[in-house]
Amino acid sequence: MDKQTIEKNLTRVLEKTDFKNLGTRRQGKVRDIYTQPDKIILVSTDRYSAFDRNLALIPFKGQVLTQTSKFWFNQTKDIIQNHIISSPDPNVVVVKKCSVIPIEMVVRGYITGVTGTSLWTLYNGGQRDFGDFTLPDGMKKNQKLDSPVLTPTTKSDEHDKPLTTAEVIEDQIVPAELWKQLTDIAIKLFKRGQKVALSRGLILVDTKYEFGLADDGKLMLIDEIHTPDSSRYWQADSYQARIDAGKEPQNFDKEFLRLWFKENCDPYNDKILPPAPADMVAELSSRYIQIYEQITGQKFETDLDTPIAERIKKNLTSFNI
Ligand SMILES: Nc1ncnc2c1ncn2[C@@H]1O[C@H](COP(=O)(O)OP(=O)(O)OP(=O)(O)O)[C@@H](O)[C@H]1O
Ligand SMILES: [Mg+2]
Protein backbone atom coordinates (compact mmCIF):
# COMPACT_ATOMS: atom_id res chain seq x y z
CA MET A 1 0.00 0.00 0.00
CA ASP A 2 1.44 3.40 -0.95
CA LYS A 3 2.05 6.27 1.43
CA GLN A 4 -0.72 8.35 -0.14
CA THR A 5 -3.34 5.71 0.58
CA ILE A 6 -2.11 5.48 4.15
CA GLU A 7 -2.26 9.27 4.54
CA LYS A 8 -5.83 9.28 3.30
CA ASN A 9 -6.72 6.61 5.84
CA LEU A 10 -5.18 7.97 9.04
CA THR A 11 -8.55 7.93 10.79
CA ARG A 12 -9.33 4.39 9.64
CA VAL A 13 -8.20 2.93 12.92
CA LEU A 14 -9.54 0.59 15.57
CA GLU A 15 -9.01 2.10 19.01
CA LYS A 16 -11.03 -0.27 21.11
CA THR A 17 -14.03 -2.53 20.91
CA ASP A 18 -16.86 -3.15 23.27
CA PHE A 19 -18.80 -6.06 21.87
CA LYS A 20 -21.64 -7.32 24.00
CA ASN A 21 -22.23 -11.05 24.44
CA LEU A 22 -18.80 -11.98 23.10
CA GLY A 23 -17.51 -12.98 26.51
CA THR A 24 -15.88 -11.31 29.49
CA ARG A 25 -13.97 -8.34 28.14
CA ARG A 26 -10.47 -7.41 29.22
CA GLN A 27 -8.25 -4.83 27.61
CA GLY A 28 -4.58 -5.64 27.06
CA LYS A 29 -2.06 -3.14 25.82
CA VAL A 30 -2.77 -3.94 22.20
CA ARG A 31 -5.56 -6.51 22.15
CA ASP A 32 -9.12 -6.62 23.38
CA ILE A 33 -9.60 -10.01 24.93
CA TYR A 34 -13.02 -11.68 25.17
CA THR A 35 -13.03 -14.80 27.31
CA GLN A 36 -15.58 -17.58 26.97
CA PRO A 37 -15.59 -20.85 28.92
CA ASP A 38 -13.40 -22.74 26.46
CA LYS A 39 -12.12 -20.14 24.00
CA ILE A 40 -10.86 -16.59 23.75
CA ILE A 41 -11.53 -14.06 21.01
CA LEU A 42 -8.43 -11.90 20.52
CA VAL A 43 -9.13 -8.64 18.71
CA SER A 44 -5.98 -6.78 17.67
CA THR A 45 -6.53 -3.04 17.75
CA ASP A 46 -4.33 -0.33 16.23
CA ARG A 47 -3.04 0.86 19.62
CA TYR A 48 0.65 1.72 19.81
CA SER A 49 1.66 1.28 23.39
CA ALA A 50 4.70 2.51 25.32
CA PHE A 51 5.30 3.94 28.80
CA ASP A 52 2.39 1.70 29.85
CA ARG A 53 -0.11 3.77 27.91
CA ASN A 54 -1.51 4.17 24.45
CA LEU A 55 0.48 6.77 22.50
CA ALA A 56 -1.18 6.70 19.09
CA LEU A 57 -3.35 4.72 16.70
CA ILE A 58 -1.45 3.31 13.74
CA PRO A 59 -3.58 2.42 10.71
CA PHE A 60 -3.45 -1.26 9.71
CA LYS A 61 -1.25 -2.26 12.68
CA GLY A 62 -3.90 -4.58 14.15
CA GLN A 63 -4.31 -6.44 10.89
CA VAL A 64 -0.55 -6.63 10.33
CA LEU A 65 -0.01 -8.16 13.78
CA THR A 66 -2.80 -10.68 13.37
CA GLN A 67 -1.72 -11.73 9.89
CA THR A 68 1.99 -11.92 10.75
CA SER A 69 1.26 -14.09 13.74
CA LYS A 70 -0.99 -16.37 11.72
CA PHE A 71 1.74 -16.77 9.12
CA TRP A 72 4.24 -17.84 11.80
CA PHE A 73 1.86 -20.13 13.67
CA ASN A 74 1.42 -21.94 10.38
CA GLN A 75 5.17 -22.08 9.73
CA THR A 76 5.83 -23.65 13.13
CA LYS A 77 2.89 -25.98 13.70
CA ASP A 78 5.05 -29.05 13.13
CA ILE A 79 7.20 -27.99 16.11
CA ILE A 80 4.39 -27.33 18.56
CA GLN A 81 0.63 -27.12 18.54
CA ASN A 82 -0.65 -23.54 18.78
CA HIS A 83 -3.82 -21.99 20.17
CA ILE A 84 -5.44 -20.90 16.89
CA ILE A 85 -8.94 -22.26 16.26
CA SER A 86 -10.06 -19.87 13.52
CA SER A 87 -9.71 -16.36 12.19
CA PRO A 88 -13.13 -14.94 11.29
CA ASP A 89 -11.79 -11.44 10.51
CA PRO A 90 -8.39 -10.00 9.48
CA ASN A 91 -7.99 -8.46 12.98
CA VAL A 92 -9.38 -11.39 14.95
CA VAL A 93 -8.32 -14.85 16.03
CA VAL A 94 -10.38 -17.30 18.03
CA VAL A 95 -8.04 -19.30 20.24
CA LYS A 96 -8.12 -22.16 22.69
CA LYS A 97 -8.34 -20.85 26.23
CA CYS A 98 -5.24 -21.92 28.13
CA SER A 99 -3.82 -21.40 31.56
CA VAL A 100 -0.90 -19.12 30.81
CA ILE A 101 2.56 -20.24 31.97
CA PRO A 102 3.80 -17.10 33.76
CA ILE A 103 7.16 -16.93 32.00
CA GLU A 104 8.14 -14.84 28.99
CA MET A 105 10.42 -17.11 26.98
CA VAL A 106 12.86 -14.60 25.52
CA VAL A 107 15.31 -15.98 22.92
CA ARG A 108 18.21 -13.99 21.53
CA GLY A 109 20.43 -14.70 18.55
CA TYR A 110 22.54 -11.53 18.75
CA ILE A 111 24.05 -9.43 21.52
CA THR A 112 22.20 -6.14 21.25
CA GLY A 113 19.74 -3.74 22.87
CA VAL A 114 19.82 -0.41 24.68
CA THR A 115 17.53 -0.85 27.69
CA GLY A 116 18.79 -1.71 31.18
CA THR A 117 17.86 -5.38 30.83
CA SER A 118 19.16 -5.95 27.31
CA LEU A 119 22.00 -8.39 26.78
CA TRP A 120 24.37 -5.80 25.32
CA THR A 121 23.83 -3.33 28.19
CA LEU A 122 24.57 -6.01 30.78
CA TYR A 123 27.57 -7.36 28.86
CA ASN A 124 28.97 -3.89 28.26
CA GLY A 125 28.64 -3.23 31.99
CA GLY A 126 30.92 -6.21 32.66
CA GLN A 127 28.51 -9.13 33.16
CA ARG A 128 29.68 -12.45 31.67
CA ASP A 129 27.77 -14.99 33.74
CA PHE A 130 24.07 -15.06 32.86
CA GLY A 131 23.16 -18.06 35.02
CA ASP A 132 22.39 -20.54 32.26
CA PHE A 133 25.18 -19.40 29.94
CA THR A 134 28.34 -17.34 30.00
CA LEU A 135 29.71 -15.09 27.28
CA PRO A 136 33.41 -14.68 26.39
CA ASP A 137 35.31 -11.39 26.61
CA GLY A 138 35.76 -9.27 23.52
CA MET A 139 32.27 -9.43 22.01
CA LYS A 140 31.10 -6.45 19.97
CA LYS A 141 27.64 -4.87 19.97
CA ASN A 142 25.23 -6.54 17.48
CA GLN A 143 27.49 -9.58 17.03
CA LYS A 144 25.88 -12.94 16.38
CA LEU A 145 25.93 -15.36 19.32
CA ASP A 146 27.47 -18.80 18.67
CA SER A 147 24.06 -20.27 19.35
CA PRO A 148 20.77 -18.69 20.46
CA VAL A 149 20.38 -18.12 24.21
CA LEU A 150 17.32 -18.09 26.40
CA THR A 151 16.87 -15.16 28.82
CA PRO A 152 13.45 -15.83 30.34
CA THR A 153 11.65 -13.36 32.58
CA THR A 154 8.66 -13.52 34.86
CA LYS A 155 5.40 -12.43 33.26
CA SER A 156 3.98 -9.85 35.61
CA ASP A 157 2.04 -6.60 35.53
CA GLU A 158 4.94 -4.79 37.16
CA HIS A 159 8.48 -5.11 35.94
CA ASP A 160 9.57 -8.36 34.34
CA LYS A 161 12.35 -9.98 36.36
CA PRO A 162 15.05 -12.19 34.78
CA LEU A 163 14.83 -15.89 35.63
CA THR A 164 17.36 -18.71 35.56
CA THR A 165 16.66 -22.44 35.35
CA ALA A 166 17.64 -22.78 39.02
CA GLU A 167 15.04 -20.16 40.02
CA VAL A 168 12.31 -21.66 37.86
CA ILE A 169 12.81 -25.01 39.56
CA GLU A 170 13.42 -23.71 43.11
CA ASP A 171 10.41 -21.40 43.00
CA GLN A 172 8.40 -24.24 41.43
CA ILE A 173 7.12 -22.00 38.66
CA VAL A 174 6.91 -25.05 36.41
CA PRO A 175 8.03 -28.67 36.95
CA ALA A 176 11.55 -29.53 35.74
CA GLU A 177 10.32 -31.77 32.95
CA LEU A 178 8.00 -29.14 31.51
CA TRP A 179 10.77 -26.55 31.79
CA LYS A 180 13.06 -28.72 29.70
CA GLN A 181 10.32 -29.05 27.09
CA LEU A 182 9.69 -25.29 27.07
CA THR A 183 13.34 -24.42 26.59
CA ASP A 184 13.82 -26.98 23.81
CA ILE A 185 10.73 -25.79 21.96
CA ALA A 186 11.59 -22.09 22.33
CA ILE A 187 15.02 -22.67 20.79
CA LYS A 188 13.56 -24.81 17.99
CA LEU A 189 10.95 -22.15 17.20
CA PHE A 190 13.61 -19.48 17.11
CA LYS A 191 15.85 -21.48 14.77
CA ARG A 192 12.91 -22.07 12.44
CA GLY A 193 12.09 -18.37 12.63
CA GLN A 194 15.64 -17.43 11.72
CA LYS A 195 15.68 -19.83 8.78
CA VAL A 196 12.39 -18.65 7.29
CA ALA A 197 13.22 -14.97 7.95
CA LEU A 198 16.55 -15.34 6.20
CA SER A 199 14.85 -16.72 3.11
CA ARG A 200 13.07 -13.33 3.00
CA GLY A 201 16.25 -11.34 3.53
CA LEU A 202 15.66 -10.77 7.23
CA ILE A 203 17.54 -11.61 10.39
CA LEU A 204 15.31 -12.60 13.29
CA VAL A 205 17.40 -11.03 16.07
CA ASP A 206 15.40 -11.84 19.18
CA THR A 207 11.86 -12.59 20.25
CA LYS A 208 9.64 -13.75 23.07
CA TYR A 209 7.21 -16.65 23.26
CA GLU A 210 4.34 -17.39 25.59
CA PHE A 211 3.08 -20.88 26.32
CA GLY A 212 -0.03 -22.21 27.96
CA LEU A 213 -1.64 -25.45 29.01
CA ALA A 214 -4.96 -26.44 27.43
CA ASP A 215 -7.77 -28.07 29.44
CA ASP A 216 -6.45 -31.52 28.65
CA GLY A 217 -2.97 -30.51 29.88
CA LYS A 218 -1.51 -30.21 26.39
CA LEU A 219 1.29 -27.67 25.96
CA MET A 220 0.45 -24.92 23.46
CA LEU A 221 2.13 -21.93 21.89
CA ILE A 222 -0.15 -18.97 22.63
CA ASP A 223 -0.38 -15.18 22.31
CA GLU A 224 1.55 -13.92 19.25
CA ILE A 225 4.63 -15.16 17.42
CA HIS A 226 7.46 -13.37 15.59
CA THR A 227 5.46 -10.17 15.10
CA PRO A 228 7.29 -6.86 14.80
CA ASP A 229 5.94 -6.06 18.31
CA SER A 230 7.36 -9.19 19.95
CA SER A 231 10.54 -9.52 17.90
CA ARG A 232 13.43 -7.58 16.52
CA TYR A 233 14.26 -7.87 12.80
CA TRP A 234 17.29 -6.62 10.85
CA GLN A 235 17.88 -6.52 7.10
CA ALA A 236 20.26 -9.38 6.28
CA ASP A 237 21.95 -8.01 3.15
CA SER A 238 23.38 -4.87 4.76
CA TYR A 239 24.16 -6.41 8.18
CA GLN A 240 27.84 -7.29 7.76
CA ALA A 241 28.87 -4.12 5.90
CA ARG A 242 27.13 -1.94 8.45
CA ILE A 243 28.63 -3.52 11.54
CA ASP A 244 32.07 -3.57 9.86
CA ALA A 245 31.64 0.19 9.33
CA GLY A 246 30.65 0.63 12.99
CA LYS A 247 27.03 1.38 12.09
CA GLU A 248 23.86 -0.01 13.59
CA PRO A 249 22.15 -2.72 11.51
CA GLN A 250 19.23 -1.61 9.38
CA ASN A 251 16.27 -2.42 11.57
CA PHE A 252 12.51 -2.27 11.65
CA ASP A 253 12.37 0.89 13.71
CA LYS A 254 9.32 1.93 15.66
CA GLU A 255 11.29 3.74 18.35
CA PHE A 256 11.17 7.10 16.59
CA LEU A 257 7.57 7.73 17.65
CA ARG A 258 8.26 6.78 21.26
CA LEU A 259 11.26 9.14 21.24
CA TRP A 260 9.13 11.96 19.82
CA PHE A 261 6.84 11.67 22.86
CA LYS A 262 9.78 11.63 25.22
CA GLU A 263 11.13 14.81 23.67
CA ASN A 264 7.82 16.65 23.35
CA CYS A 265 6.03 15.87 26.60
CA ASP A 266 6.32 13.86 29.80
CA PRO A 267 4.67 10.56 28.81
CA TYR A 268 5.11 9.18 32.33
CA ASN A 269 3.18 11.98 34.06
CA ASP A 270 1.17 14.15 31.67
CA LYS A 271 -2.54 13.38 31.89
CA ILE A 272 -3.16 14.31 28.27
CA LEU A 273 -0.62 13.68 25.55
CA PRO A 274 -0.15 15.78 22.40
CA PRO A 275 -1.34 14.03 19.23
CA ALA A 276 1.39 12.18 17.34
CA PRO A 277 2.43 14.07 14.16
CA ALA A 278 0.48 12.75 11.16
CA ASP A 279 3.57 12.16 9.02
CA MET A 280 5.12 10.03 11.75
CA VAL A 281 1.97 7.96 12.14
CA ALA A 282 1.83 7.39 8.37
CA GLU A 283 5.51 6.47 8.32
CA LEU A 284 5.09 3.93 11.10
CA SER A 285 2.04 2.42 9.43
CA SER A 286 3.97 2.09 6.20
CA ARG A 287 6.83 0.34 8.03
CA TYR A 288 4.44 -2.17 9.63
CA ILE A 289 3.00 -2.96 6.22
CA GLN A 290 6.44 -3.30 4.62
CA ILE A 291 7.76 -5.67 7.27
CA TYR A 292 4.58 -7.76 6.98
CA GLU A 293 5.07 -8.01 3.21
CA GLN A 294 8.74 -8.88 3.55
CA ILE A 295 8.19 -11.55 6.21
CA THR A 296 5.29 -13.27 4.51
CA GLY A 297 6.08 -12.56 0.86
CA GLN A 298 2.43 -11.55 0.47
CA LYS A 299 0.91 -8.20 -0.49
CA PHE A 300 -0.97 -6.46 2.29
CA GLU A 301 -4.63 -6.36 1.31
CA THR A 302 -7.50 -4.79 3.13
CA ASP A 303 -11.02 -3.56 2.52
CA LEU A 304 -10.96 0.24 2.81
CA ASP A 305 -14.73 0.72 2.64
CA THR A 306 -16.30 -0.69 5.76
CA PRO A 307 -15.26 0.74 9.16
CA ILE A 308 -13.18 -1.87 10.98
CA ALA A 309 -15.42 -2.33 14.02
CA GLU A 310 -18.46 -2.72 11.75
CA ARG A 311 -16.64 -5.28 9.61
CA ILE A 312 -15.57 -7.27 12.68
CA LYS A 313 -19.11 -7.24 13.99
CA LYS A 314 -20.36 -8.58 10.68
CA ASN A 315 -17.67 -11.25 10.55
CA LEU A 316 -18.53 -12.35 14.07
CA THR A 317 -22.29 -12.63 13.57
CA SER A 318 -22.20 -16.35 14.33
CA PHE A 319 -21.04 -15.34 17.83
CA ASN A 320 -24.32 -13.43 18.38
CA ILE A 321 -22.70 -10.14 19.34
N1 LIG B 1 -4.56 -18.95 24.33
C1 LIG B 1 -4.53 -18.07 25.33
N2 LIG B 1 -5.08 -18.39 26.53
C2 LIG B 1 -5.07 -17.50 27.56
N3 LIG B 1 -4.52 -16.25 27.48
C3 LIG B 1 -3.95 -15.88 26.32
C4 LIG B 1 -3.92 -16.76 25.19
N4 LIG B 1 -3.28 -16.14 24.18
C5 LIG B 1 -2.94 -14.91 24.64
N5 LIG B 1 -3.33 -14.75 25.92
C6 LIG B 1 -3.15 -13.54 26.75
O1 LIG B 1 -3.89 -12.48 26.12
C7 LIG B 1 -3.21 -11.23 26.26
C8 LIG B 1 -2.97 -10.61 24.88
O2 LIG B 1 -3.24 -9.23 24.86
P1 LIG B 1 -2.14 -8.09 24.73
O3 LIG B 1 -1.03 -8.57 23.88
O4 LIG B 1 -2.81 -6.82 24.42
O5 LIG B 1 -1.76 -8.10 26.23
P2 LIG B 1 -0.54 -7.45 26.94
O6 LIG B 1 -0.90 -6.09 27.35
O7 LIG B 1 0.71 -7.78 26.22
O8 LIG B 1 -0.74 -8.32 28.21
P3 LIG B 1 0.26 -8.88 29.19
O9 LIG B 1 0.96 -7.67 29.72
O10 LIG B 1 -0.67 -9.61 30.16
O11 LIG B 1 1.12 -9.79 28.37
C9 LIG B 1 -1.92 -11.54 27.01
O12 LIG B 1 -2.10 -11.28 28.39
C10 LIG B 1 -1.72 -13.04 26.79
O13 LIG B 1 -0.99 -13.64 27.83
MG1 LIG C 1 1.19 -8.92 24.48
mmCIF file of N, CA, C and O in Angstrom, residues 25-62:
data_model
loop_
_atom_site.group_PDB
_atom_site.id
_atom_site.type_symbol
_atom_site.label_atom_id
_atom_site.label_comp_id
_atom_site.label_asym_id
_atom_site.label_seq_id
_atom_site.Cartn_x
_atom_site.Cartn_y
_atom_site.Cartn_z
ATOM 1 N N ARG A 25 -14.929 -9.179 28.844
ATOM 2 C CA ARG A 25 -13.973 -8.340 28.136
ATOM 3 C C ARG A 25 -12.852 -7.883 29.055
ATOM 4 O O ARG A 25 -13.085 -7.493 30.199
ATOM 5 N N ARG A 26 -11.619 -7.966 28.518
ATOM 6 C CA ARG A 26 -10.466 -7.409 29.216
ATOM 7 C C ARG A 26 -9.664 -6.670 28.163
ATOM 8 O O ARG A 26 -9.649 -7.057 26.992
ATOM 9 N N GLN A 27 -9.030 -5.590 28.583
ATOM 10 C CA GLN A 27 -8.248 -4.834 27.606
ATOM 11 C C GLN A 27 -6.764 -4.983 27.891
ATOM 12 O O GLN A 27 -6.291 -4.612 28.959
ATOM 13 N N GLY A 28 -6.029 -5.579 26.934
ATOM 14 C CA GLY A 28 -4.576 -5.637 27.063
ATOM 15 C C GLY A 28 -3.976 -4.360 26.510
ATOM 16 O O GLY A 28 -4.699 -3.413 26.212
ATOM 17 N N LYS A 29 -2.683 -4.338 26.361
ATOM 18 C CA LYS A 29 -2.056 -3.136 25.818
ATOM 19 C C LYS A 29 -2.495 -2.943 24.375
ATOM 20 O O LYS A 29 -2.802 -1.838 23.950
ATOM 21 N N VAL A 30 -2.510 -4.024 23.632
ATOM 22 C CA VAL A 30 -2.770 -3.936 22.197
ATOM 23 C C VAL A 30 -4.071 -4.641 21.808
ATOM 24 O O VAL A 30 -4.759 -4.229 20.886
ATOM 25 N N ARG A 31 -4.404 -5.710 22.535
ATOM 26 C CA ARG A 31 -5.559 -6.511 22.148
ATOM 27 C C ARG A 31 -6.729 -6.332 23.093
ATOM 28 O O ARG A 31 -6.532 -6.079 24.280
ATOM 29 N N ASP A 32 -7.935 -6.480 22.555
ATOM 30 C CA ASP A 32 -9.122 -6.615 23.383
ATOM 31 C C ASP A 32 -9.386 -8.107 23.466
ATOM 32 O O ASP A 32 -9.412 -8.807 22.446
ATOM 33 N N ILE A 33 -9.574 -8.581 24.691
ATOM 34 C CA ILE A 33 -9.605 -10.012 24.934
ATOM 35 C C ILE A 33 -10.975 -10.398 25.473
ATOM 36 O O ILE A 33 -11.391 -9.894 26.527
ATOM 37 N N TYR A 34 -11.693 -11.241 24.748
ATOM 38 C CA TYR A 34 -13.023 -11.678 25.171
ATOM 39 C C TYR A 34 -12.942 -13.155 25.548
ATOM 40 O O TYR A 34 -12.670 -14.003 24.703
ATOM 41 N N THR A 35 -13.192 -13.426 26.828
ATOM 42 C CA THR A 35 -13.025 -14.797 27.312
ATOM 43 C C THR A 35 -14.363 -15.508 27.435
ATOM 44 O O THR A 35 -15.304 -14.986 28.042
ATOM 45 N N GLN A 36 -14.432 -16.692 26.848
ATOM 46 C CA GLN A 36 -15.584 -17.577 26.972
ATOM 47 C C GLN A 36 -15.126 -18.816 27.747
ATOM 48 O O GLN A 36 -13.932 -18.952 28.000
ATOM 49 N N PRO A 37 -16.034 -19.711 28.091
ATOM 50 C CA PRO A 37 -15.595 -20.849 28.916
ATOM 51 C C PRO A 37 -14.413 -21.628 28.319
ATOM 52 O O PRO A 37 -13.490 -21.984 29.034
ATOM 53 N N ASP A 38 -14.441 -21.879 27.018
ATOM 54 C CA ASP A 38 -13.399 -22.735 26.458
ATOM 55 C C ASP A 38 -12.533 -22.034 25.421
ATOM 56 O O ASP A 38 -11.531 -22.573 24.977
ATOM 57 N N LYS A 39 -12.925 -20.840 25.005
ATOM 58 C CA LYS A 39 -12.119 -20.143 24.005
ATOM 59 C C LYS A 39 -12.010 -18.654 24.299
ATOM 60 O O LYS A 39 -12.748 -18.112 25.120
ATOM 61 N N ILE A 40 -11.066 -18.029 23.588
ATOM 62 C CA ILE A 40 -10.856 -16.587 23.752
ATOM 63 C C ILE A 40 -10.901 -15.957 22.365
ATOM 64 O O ILE A 40 -10.365 -16.534 21.403
ATOM 65 N N ILE A 41 -11.534 -14.806 22.271
ATOM 66 C CA ILE A 41 -11.526 -14.059 21.011
ATOM 67 C C ILE A 41 -10.546 -12.900 21.196
ATOM 68 O O ILE A 41 -10.735 -12.054 22.069
ATOM 69 N N LEU A 42 -9.462 -12.934 20.418
ATOM 70 C CA LEU A 42 -8.429 -11.901 20.519
ATOM 71 C C LEU A 42 -8.611 -10.914 19.377
ATOM 72 O O LEU A 42 -8.454 -11.274 18.205
ATOM 73 N N VAL A 43 -8.950 -9.682 19.716
ATOM 74 C CA VAL A 43 -9.132 -8.641 18.705
ATOM 75 C C VAL A 43 -7.918 -7.715 18.765
ATOM 76 O O VAL A 43 -7.687 -7.057 19.780
ATOM 77 N N SER A 44 -7.138 -7.689 17.684
ATOM 78 C CA SER A 44 -5.978 -6.781 17.672
ATOM 79 C C SER A 44 -6.424 -5.404 17.234
ATOM 80 O O SER A 44 -6.975 -5.226 16.152
ATOM 81 N N THR A 45 -6.171 -4.420 18.079
ATOM 82 C CA THR A 45 -6.532 -3.043 17.750
ATOM 83 C C THR A 45 -5.313 -2.363 17.113
ATOM 84 O O THR A 45 -4.279 -2.999 16.895
ATOM 85 N N ASP A 46 -5.442 -1.075 16.832
ATOM 86 C CA ASP A 46 -4.328 -0.327 16.235
ATOM 87 C C ASP A 46 -3.561 0.484 17.285
ATOM 88 O O ASP A 46 -2.812 1.394 16.943
ATOM 89 N N ARG A 47 -3.737 0.118 18.560
ATOM 90 C CA ARG A 47 -3.039 0.863 19.620
ATOM 91 C C ARG A 47 -1.529 0.660 19.536
ATOM 92 O O ARG A 47 -1.055 -0.449 19.319
ATOM 93 N N TYR A 48 -0.814 1.764 19.742
ATOM 94 C CA TYR A 48 0.648 1.723 19.810
ATOM 95 C C TYR A 48 0.997 2.076 21.246
ATOM 96 O O TYR A 48 0.771 3.189 21.694
ATOM 97 N N SER A 49 1.503 1.082 21.962
ATOM 98 C CA SER A 49 1.656 1.277 23.395
ATOM 99 C C SER A 49 3.120 1.407 23.800
ATOM 100 O O SER A 49 3.994 0.710 23.289
ATOM 101 N N ALA A 50 3.377 2.361 24.685
ATOM 102 C CA ALA A 50 4.696 2.507 25.320
ATOM 103 C C ALA A 50 4.472 3.304 26.593
ATOM 104 O O ALA A 50 3.424 3.958 26.735
ATOM 105 N N PHE A 51 5.421 3.279 27.494
ATOM 106 C CA PHE A 51 5.299 3.943 28.796
ATOM 107 C C PHE A 51 4.011 3.493 29.494
ATOM 108 O O PHE A 51 3.372 4.269 30.200
ATOM 109 N N ASP A 52 3.618 2.248 29.252
ATOM 110 C CA ASP A 52 2.393 1.704 29.847
ATOM 111 C C ASP A 52 1.132 2.480 29.497
ATOM 112 O O ASP A 52 0.190 2.538 30.287
ATOM 113 N N ARG A 53 1.123 3.115 28.348
ATOM 114 C CA ARG A 53 -0.106 3.769 27.913
ATOM 115 C C ARG A 53 -0.178 3.775 26.387
ATOM 116 O O ARG A 53 0.796 3.444 25.714
ATOM 117 N N ASN A 54 -1.352 4.144 25.894
ATOM 118 C CA ASN A 54 -1.512 4.167 24.446
ATOM 119 C C ASN A 54 -1.047 5.518 23.914
ATOM 120 O O ASN A 54 -1.544 6.553 24.318
ATOM 121 N N LEU A 55 -0.084 5.511 22.994
ATOM 122 C CA LEU A 55 0.479 6.769 22.497
ATOM 123 C C LEU A 55 -0.208 7.247 21.225
ATOM 124 O O LEU A 55 -0.302 8.441 20.983
ATOM 125 N N ALA A 56 -0.615 6.307 20.388
ATOM 126 C CA ALA A 56 -1.184 6.697 19.092
ATOM 127 C C ALA A 56 -1.920 5.504 18.498
ATOM 128 O O ALA A 56 -1.794 4.379 18.979
ATOM 129 N N LEU A 57 -2.680 5.781 17.451
ATOM 130 C CA LEU A 57 -3.349 4.715 16.702
ATOM 131 C C LEU A 57 -2.692 4.651 15.331
ATOM 132 O O LEU A 57 -2.611 5.663 14.629
ATOM 133 N N ILE A 58 -2.207 3.474 14.972
ATOM 134 C CA ILE A 58 -1.447 3.312 13.738
ATOM 135 C C ILE A 58 -2.285 2.501 12.747
ATOM 136 O O ILE A 58 -2.544 1.308 12.983
ATOM 137 N N PRO A 59 -2.726 3.136 11.642
ATOM 138 C CA PRO A 59 -3.585 2.421 10.709
ATOM 139 C C PRO A 59 -2.962 1.081 10.276
ATOM 140 O O PRO A 59 -1.755 1.022 10.029
ATOM 141 N N PHE A 60 -3.792 0.079 10.221
ATOM 142 C CA PHE A 60 -3.453 -1.260 9.714
ATOM 143 C C PHE A 60 -2.570 -2.089 10.648
ATOM 144 O O PHE A 60 -2.264 -3.236 10.358
ATOM 145 N N LYS A 61 -2.146 -1.516 11.770
ATOM 146 C CA LYS A 61 -1.254 -2.255 12.675
ATOM 147 C C LYS A 61 -1.930 -3.531 13.207
ATOM 148 O O LYS A 61 -1.309 -4.591 13.253
ATOM 149 N N GLY A 62 -3.198 -3.419 13.597
ATOM 150 C CA GLY A 62 -3.896 -4.578 14.152
ATOM 151 C C GLY A 62 -3.974 -5.723 13.163
ATOM 152 O O GLY A 62 -3.751 -6.887 13.509
#
